[in-house]
CSV table of C-alpha atoms and ligand atoms in Angstrom, one decimal:
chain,number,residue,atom,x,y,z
A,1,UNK,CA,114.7,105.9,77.5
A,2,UNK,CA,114.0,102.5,78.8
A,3,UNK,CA,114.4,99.5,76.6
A,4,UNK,CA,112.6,96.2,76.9
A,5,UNK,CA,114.6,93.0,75.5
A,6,UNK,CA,112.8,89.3,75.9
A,7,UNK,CA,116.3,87.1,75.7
A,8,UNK,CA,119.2,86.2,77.0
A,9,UNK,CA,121.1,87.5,73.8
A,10,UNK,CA,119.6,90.8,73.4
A,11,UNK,CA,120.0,91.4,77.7
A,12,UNK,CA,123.7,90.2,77.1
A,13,UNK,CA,124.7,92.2,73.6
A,14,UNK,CA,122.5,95.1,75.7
A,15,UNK,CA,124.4,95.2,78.5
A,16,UNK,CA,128.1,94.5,76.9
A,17,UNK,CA,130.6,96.7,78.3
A,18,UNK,CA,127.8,98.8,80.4
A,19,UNK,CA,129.5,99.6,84.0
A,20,UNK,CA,128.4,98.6,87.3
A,21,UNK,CA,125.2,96.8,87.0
A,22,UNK,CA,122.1,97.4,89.8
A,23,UNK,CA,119.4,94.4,89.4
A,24,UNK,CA,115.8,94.2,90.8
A,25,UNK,CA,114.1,91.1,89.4
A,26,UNK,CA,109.7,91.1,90.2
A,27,UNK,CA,106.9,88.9,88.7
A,28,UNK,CA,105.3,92.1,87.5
A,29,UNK,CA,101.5,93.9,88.3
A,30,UNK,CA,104.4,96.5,90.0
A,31,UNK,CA,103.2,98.7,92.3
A,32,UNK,CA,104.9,101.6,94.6
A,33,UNK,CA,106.6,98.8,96.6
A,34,UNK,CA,108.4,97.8,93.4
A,35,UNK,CA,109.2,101.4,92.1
A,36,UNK,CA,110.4,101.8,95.9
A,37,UNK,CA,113.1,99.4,94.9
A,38,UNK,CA,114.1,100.5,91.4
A,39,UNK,CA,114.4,103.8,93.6
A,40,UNK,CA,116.6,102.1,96.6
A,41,UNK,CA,118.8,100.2,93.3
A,42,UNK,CA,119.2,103.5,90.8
A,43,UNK,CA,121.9,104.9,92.8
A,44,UNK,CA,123.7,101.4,93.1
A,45,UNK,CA,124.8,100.7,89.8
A,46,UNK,CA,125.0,102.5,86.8
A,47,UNK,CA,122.9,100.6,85.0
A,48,UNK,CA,119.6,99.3,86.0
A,49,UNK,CA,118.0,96.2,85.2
A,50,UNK,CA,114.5,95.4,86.0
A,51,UNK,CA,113.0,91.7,85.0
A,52,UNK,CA,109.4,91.1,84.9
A,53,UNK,CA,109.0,87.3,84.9
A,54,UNK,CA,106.0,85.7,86.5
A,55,UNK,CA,107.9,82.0,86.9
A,56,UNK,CA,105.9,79.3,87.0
A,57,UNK,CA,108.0,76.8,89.3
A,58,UNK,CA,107.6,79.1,92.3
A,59,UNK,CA,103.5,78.5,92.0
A,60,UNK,CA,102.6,74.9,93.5
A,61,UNK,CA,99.9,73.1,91.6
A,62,UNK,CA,96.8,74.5,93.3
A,63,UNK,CA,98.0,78.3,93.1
A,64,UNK,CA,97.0,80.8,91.1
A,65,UNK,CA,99.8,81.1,88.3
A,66,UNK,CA,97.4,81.5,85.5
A,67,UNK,CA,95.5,84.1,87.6
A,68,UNK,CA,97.7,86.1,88.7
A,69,UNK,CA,98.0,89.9,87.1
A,70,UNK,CA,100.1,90.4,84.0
A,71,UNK,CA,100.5,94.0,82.2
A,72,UNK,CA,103.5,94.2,80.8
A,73,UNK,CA,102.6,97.7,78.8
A,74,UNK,CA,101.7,99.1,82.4
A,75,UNK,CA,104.9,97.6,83.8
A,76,UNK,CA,107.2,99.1,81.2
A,77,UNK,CA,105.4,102.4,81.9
A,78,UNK,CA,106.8,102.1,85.8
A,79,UNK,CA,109.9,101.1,85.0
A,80,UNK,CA,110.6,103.9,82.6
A,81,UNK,CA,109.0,106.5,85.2
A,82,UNK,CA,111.3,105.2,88.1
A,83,UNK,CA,114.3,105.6,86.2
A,84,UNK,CA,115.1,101.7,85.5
A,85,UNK,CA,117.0,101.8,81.8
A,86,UNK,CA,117.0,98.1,80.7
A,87,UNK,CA,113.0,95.7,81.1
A,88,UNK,CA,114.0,91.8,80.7
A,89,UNK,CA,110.4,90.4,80.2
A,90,UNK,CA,111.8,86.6,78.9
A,91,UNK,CA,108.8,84.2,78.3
A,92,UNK,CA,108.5,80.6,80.0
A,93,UNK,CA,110.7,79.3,77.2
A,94,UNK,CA,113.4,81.5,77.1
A,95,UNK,CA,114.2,80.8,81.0
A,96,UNK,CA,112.9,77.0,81.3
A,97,UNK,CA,114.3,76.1,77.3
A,98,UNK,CA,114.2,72.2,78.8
A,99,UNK,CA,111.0,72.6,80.2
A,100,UNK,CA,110.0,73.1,83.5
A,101,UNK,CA,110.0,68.9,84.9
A,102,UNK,CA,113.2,67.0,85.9
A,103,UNK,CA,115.5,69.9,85.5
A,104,UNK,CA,118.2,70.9,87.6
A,105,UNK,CA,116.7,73.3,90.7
A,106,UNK,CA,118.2,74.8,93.9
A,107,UNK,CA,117.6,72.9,96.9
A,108,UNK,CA,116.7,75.6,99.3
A,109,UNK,CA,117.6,73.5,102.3
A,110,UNK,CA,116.0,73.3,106.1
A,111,UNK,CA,115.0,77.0,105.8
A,112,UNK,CA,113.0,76.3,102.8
A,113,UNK,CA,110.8,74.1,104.3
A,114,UNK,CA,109.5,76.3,107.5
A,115,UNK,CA,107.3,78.6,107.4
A,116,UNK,CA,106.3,79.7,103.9
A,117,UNK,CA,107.8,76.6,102.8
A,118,UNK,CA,106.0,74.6,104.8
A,119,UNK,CA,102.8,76.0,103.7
A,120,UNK,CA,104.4,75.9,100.1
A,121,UNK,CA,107.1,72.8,99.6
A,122,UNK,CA,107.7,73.6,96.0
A,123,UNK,CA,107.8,77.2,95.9
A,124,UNK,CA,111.5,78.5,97.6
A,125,UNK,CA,113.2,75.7,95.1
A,126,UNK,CA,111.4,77.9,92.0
A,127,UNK,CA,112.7,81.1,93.7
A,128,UNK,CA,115.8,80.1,94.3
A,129,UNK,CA,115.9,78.2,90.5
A,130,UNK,CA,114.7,81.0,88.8
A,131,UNK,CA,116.4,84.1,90.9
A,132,UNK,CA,120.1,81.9,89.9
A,133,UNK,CA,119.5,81.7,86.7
A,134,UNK,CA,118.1,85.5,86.5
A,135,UNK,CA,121.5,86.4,88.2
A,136,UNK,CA,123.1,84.3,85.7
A,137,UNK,CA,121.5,86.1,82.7
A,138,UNK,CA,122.0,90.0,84.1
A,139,UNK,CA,125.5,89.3,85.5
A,140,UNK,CA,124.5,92.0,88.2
A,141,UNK,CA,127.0,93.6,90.2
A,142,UNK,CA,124.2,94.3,92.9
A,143,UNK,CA,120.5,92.7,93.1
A,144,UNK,CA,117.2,94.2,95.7
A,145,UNK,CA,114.6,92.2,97.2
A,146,UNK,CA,111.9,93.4,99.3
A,147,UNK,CA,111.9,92.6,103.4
A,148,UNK,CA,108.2,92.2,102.7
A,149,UNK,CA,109.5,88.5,101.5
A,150,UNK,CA,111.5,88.1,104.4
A,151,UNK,CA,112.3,84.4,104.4
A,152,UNK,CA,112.8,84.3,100.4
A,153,UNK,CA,115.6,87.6,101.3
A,154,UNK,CA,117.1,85.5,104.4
A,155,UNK,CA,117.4,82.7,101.5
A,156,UNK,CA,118.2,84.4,98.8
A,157,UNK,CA,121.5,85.7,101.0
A,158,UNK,CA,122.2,82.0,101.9
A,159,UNK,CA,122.2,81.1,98.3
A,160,UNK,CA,124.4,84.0,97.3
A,161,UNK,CA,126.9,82.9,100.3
A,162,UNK,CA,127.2,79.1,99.9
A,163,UNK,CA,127.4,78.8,95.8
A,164,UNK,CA,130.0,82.0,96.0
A,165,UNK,CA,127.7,84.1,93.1
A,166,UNK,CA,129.6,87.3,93.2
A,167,UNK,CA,126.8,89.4,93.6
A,168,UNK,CA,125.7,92.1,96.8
A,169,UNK,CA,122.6,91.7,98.2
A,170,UNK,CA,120.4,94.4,99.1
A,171,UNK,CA,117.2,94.5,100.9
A,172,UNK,CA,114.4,97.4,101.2
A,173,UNK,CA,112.3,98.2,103.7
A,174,UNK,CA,108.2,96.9,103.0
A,175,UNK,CA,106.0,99.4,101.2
A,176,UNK,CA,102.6,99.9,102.6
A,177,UNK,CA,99.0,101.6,102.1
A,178,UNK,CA,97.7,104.2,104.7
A,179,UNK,CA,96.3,101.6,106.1
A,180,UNK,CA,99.3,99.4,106.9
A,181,UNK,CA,98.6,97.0,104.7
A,182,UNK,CA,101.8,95.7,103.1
A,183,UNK,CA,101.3,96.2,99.2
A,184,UNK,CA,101.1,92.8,97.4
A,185,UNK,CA,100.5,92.1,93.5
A,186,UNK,CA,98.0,90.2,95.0
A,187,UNK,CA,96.0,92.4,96.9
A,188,UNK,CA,93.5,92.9,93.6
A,189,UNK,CA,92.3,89.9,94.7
A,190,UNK,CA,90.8,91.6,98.0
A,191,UNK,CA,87.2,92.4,98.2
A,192,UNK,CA,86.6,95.8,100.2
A,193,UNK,CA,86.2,93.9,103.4
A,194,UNK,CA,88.7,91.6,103.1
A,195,UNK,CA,91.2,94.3,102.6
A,196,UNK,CA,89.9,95.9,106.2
A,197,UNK,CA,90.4,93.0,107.9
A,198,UNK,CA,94.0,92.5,106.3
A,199,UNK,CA,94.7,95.8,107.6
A,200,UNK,CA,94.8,94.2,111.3
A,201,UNK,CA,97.9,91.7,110.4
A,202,UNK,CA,99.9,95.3,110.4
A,203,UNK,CA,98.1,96.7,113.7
A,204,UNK,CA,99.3,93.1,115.3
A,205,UNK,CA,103.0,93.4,113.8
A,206,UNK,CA,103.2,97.1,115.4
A,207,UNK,CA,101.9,95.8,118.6
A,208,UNK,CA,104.2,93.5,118.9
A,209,UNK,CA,106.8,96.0,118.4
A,210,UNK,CA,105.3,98.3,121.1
A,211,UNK,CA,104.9,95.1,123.5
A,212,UNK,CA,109.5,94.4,122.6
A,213,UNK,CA,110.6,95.8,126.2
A,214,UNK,CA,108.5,93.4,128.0
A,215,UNK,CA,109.8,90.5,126.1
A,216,UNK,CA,109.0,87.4,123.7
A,217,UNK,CA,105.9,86.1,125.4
A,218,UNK,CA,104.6,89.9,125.5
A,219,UNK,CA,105.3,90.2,121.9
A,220,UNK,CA,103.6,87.5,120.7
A,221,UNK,CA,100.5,87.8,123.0
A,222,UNK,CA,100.1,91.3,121.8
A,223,UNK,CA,100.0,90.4,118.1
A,224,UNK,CA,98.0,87.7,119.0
A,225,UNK,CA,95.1,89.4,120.5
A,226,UNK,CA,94.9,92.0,117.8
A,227,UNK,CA,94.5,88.8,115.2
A,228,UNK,CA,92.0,87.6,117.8
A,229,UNK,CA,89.8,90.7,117.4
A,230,UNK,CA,90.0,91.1,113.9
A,231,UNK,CA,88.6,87.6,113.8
A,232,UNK,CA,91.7,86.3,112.3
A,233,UNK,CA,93.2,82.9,112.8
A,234,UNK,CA,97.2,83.1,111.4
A,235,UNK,CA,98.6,80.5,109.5
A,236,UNK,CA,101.6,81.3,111.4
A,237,UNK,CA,102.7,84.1,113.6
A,238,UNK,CA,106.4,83.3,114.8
A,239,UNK,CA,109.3,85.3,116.3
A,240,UNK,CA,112.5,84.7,115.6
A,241,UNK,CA,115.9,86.0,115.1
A,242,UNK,CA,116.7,88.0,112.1
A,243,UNK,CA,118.7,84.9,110.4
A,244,UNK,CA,114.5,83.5,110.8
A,245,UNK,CA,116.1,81.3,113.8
A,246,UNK,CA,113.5,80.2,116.0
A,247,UNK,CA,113.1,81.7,120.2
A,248,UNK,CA,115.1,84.5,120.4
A,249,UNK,CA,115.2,85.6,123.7
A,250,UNK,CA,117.0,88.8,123.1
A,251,UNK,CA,118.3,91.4,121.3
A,252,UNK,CA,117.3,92.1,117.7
A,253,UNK,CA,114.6,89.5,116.3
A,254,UNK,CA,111.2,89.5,113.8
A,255,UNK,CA,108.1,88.8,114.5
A,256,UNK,CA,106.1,87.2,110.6
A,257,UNK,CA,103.1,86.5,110.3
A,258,UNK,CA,101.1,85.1,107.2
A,259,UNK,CA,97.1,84.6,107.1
A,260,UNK,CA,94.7,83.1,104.3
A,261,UNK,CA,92.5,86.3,104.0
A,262,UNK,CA,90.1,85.0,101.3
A,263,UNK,CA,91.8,83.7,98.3
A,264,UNK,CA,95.6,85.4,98.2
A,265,UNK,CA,97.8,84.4,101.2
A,266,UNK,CA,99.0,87.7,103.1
A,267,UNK,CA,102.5,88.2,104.6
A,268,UNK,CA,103.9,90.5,106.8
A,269,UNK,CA,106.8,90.7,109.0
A,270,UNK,CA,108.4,93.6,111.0
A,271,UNK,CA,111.3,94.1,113.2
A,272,UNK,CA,111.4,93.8,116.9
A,273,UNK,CA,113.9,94.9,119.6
A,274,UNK,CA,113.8,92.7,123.2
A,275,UNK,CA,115.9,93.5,126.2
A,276,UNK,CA,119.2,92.5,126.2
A,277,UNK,CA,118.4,91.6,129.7
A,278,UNK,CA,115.4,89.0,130.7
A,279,UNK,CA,112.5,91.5,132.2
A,280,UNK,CA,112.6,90.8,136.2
A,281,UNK,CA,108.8,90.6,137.2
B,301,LIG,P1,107.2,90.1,93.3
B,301,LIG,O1,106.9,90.8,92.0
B,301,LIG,O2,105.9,90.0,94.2
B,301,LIG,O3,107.9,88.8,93.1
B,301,LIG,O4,108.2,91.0,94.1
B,301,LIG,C1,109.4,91.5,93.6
B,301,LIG,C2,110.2,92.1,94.7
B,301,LIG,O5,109.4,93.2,95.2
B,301,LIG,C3,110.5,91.2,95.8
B,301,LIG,O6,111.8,91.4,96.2
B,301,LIG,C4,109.5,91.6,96.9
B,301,LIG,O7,110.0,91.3,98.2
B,301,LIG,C5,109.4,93.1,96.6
B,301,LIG,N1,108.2,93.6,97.2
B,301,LIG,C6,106.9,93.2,96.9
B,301,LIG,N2,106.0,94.0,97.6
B,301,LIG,C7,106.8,94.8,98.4
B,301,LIG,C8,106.4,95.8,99.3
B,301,LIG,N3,105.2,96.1,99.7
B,301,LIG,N4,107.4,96.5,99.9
B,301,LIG,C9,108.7,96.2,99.6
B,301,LIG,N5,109.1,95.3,98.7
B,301,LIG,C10,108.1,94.6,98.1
């Protein structure tokens, strides 16, 4: 049986004495990628926590917080099929009870304003706010993010790290359509022929991959002309190492990439193995 509590109170009084405690916090609209991580977190604790909280300081001013999909009957539904035993689905008050302006926020720091950040300054302070004080609500022995947000993982393991929260940090590999496409809440918001072209952002990621032996400037040129003839200009396509530090020569590294594919922004990301050695020509 999975029960659904909407406060602090009745997560706390729900949760006293239970043993080890597995977390996996989500904005909701779940889909497989989701259940994928209630599945990679049932084993970890022995108790499971799911919170379904779309948080409104992660959403700059322009973005689509009041749009975005809510269906909490639908998410319980998932949850309970996927094993999770405890839903925290806390309203805006119960997790902002000062509001949402002037209050106290965690400053993500340089790696919060690249990338996504720099496309969004607002939004890895409202992650970071809103993951600490979900983490300070569910106590969780373990927590599970998804590698599909790979810079919000990268920063929510930095977080963890420098404030000391005595929590492990787990992340799962990115759920995707037969298509490739990574699955997003957000992808409802594809028309049919949106969602083909979104398809190539995974073609360019695995070429990329293939192109790894021949190094950095392979990679990229790779992913790069299978943007170019989809038609799609990235927002950013970057590689870096897996800490998201720029020009990595060799070894293990990433290779993101996010694209404005009608209204929803798309990310993908996927990881990349150059020679330890510079390629002789
Ligand atoms: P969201 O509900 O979009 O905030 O996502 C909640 C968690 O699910 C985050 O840790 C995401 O990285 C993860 N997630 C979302 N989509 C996927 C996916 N396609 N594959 C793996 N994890 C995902």
């Amino acid at each position: 049986m999975t029960a659904v509590v909407h406060t602090i109170a009745e997560l706390r009084s729900a949760l006293a004495g239970a043993g080890r405690v597995a977390f996996v916090p989500t904005m909701g609209a779940l889909h497989d990628g989701h259940v994928q991580l209630f599945k990679h977190a049932r084993p970890l604790g022995e108790v499971l926590v799911a919170s379904v909280f779309v948080n409104p300081t992660q959403f700059g001013p322009e973005e689509d917080f009041d749009a975005y999909p809510r269906d909490l009957a639908a998410d319980i539904e998932r949850c309970a099929e996927a094993g999770v035993d405890l839903v925290f689905a806390p309203d805006t008050d119960e997790m902002y009870p000062l509001g949402t302006d002037g209050i106290v926020m965690v400053d993500p720091g340089e790696l919060g304003r690249v990338l996504e950040g720099a496309a969004r300054p607002t939004h890895f302070r409202g992650v970071l706010t809103v993951v600490a004080k979900l983490f300070a609500a569910v106590r969780p022995d373990v927590a599970v993010f998804g590698e599909k947000d790979f810079q919000q993982l990268a920063l929510i393991r930095s977080m963890v790290r420098e404030l000391a929260m005595d929590v492990e940090i787990e992340g799962c590999p990115i759920v995707r359509e037969a298509s490739g496409l990574a699955l997003s809440s957000r992808n409802v918001y594809l028309s049919d022929a949106e969602r083909e072209s979104a398809a190539a952002l995974s073609r360019a990621l695995e070429a990329g991959r293939a192109a790894g032996s021949a190094g950095a400037e392979a990679v990229l040129a790779a992913a790069r002309d299978v943007l170019e003839a989809a038609g799609i200009e990235p927002d950013y396509l970057v590689l870096t190492d897996p800490y998201l530090r720029p020009d990595p020569t060799s070894g293990p590294a990433r290779l993101l990439v996010a694209v404005r594919v009608g209204t929803p922004r798309l990310l993908d990301n996927i990881d990349i193995h150059l020679p330890t050695h510079q390629p002789q020509d």
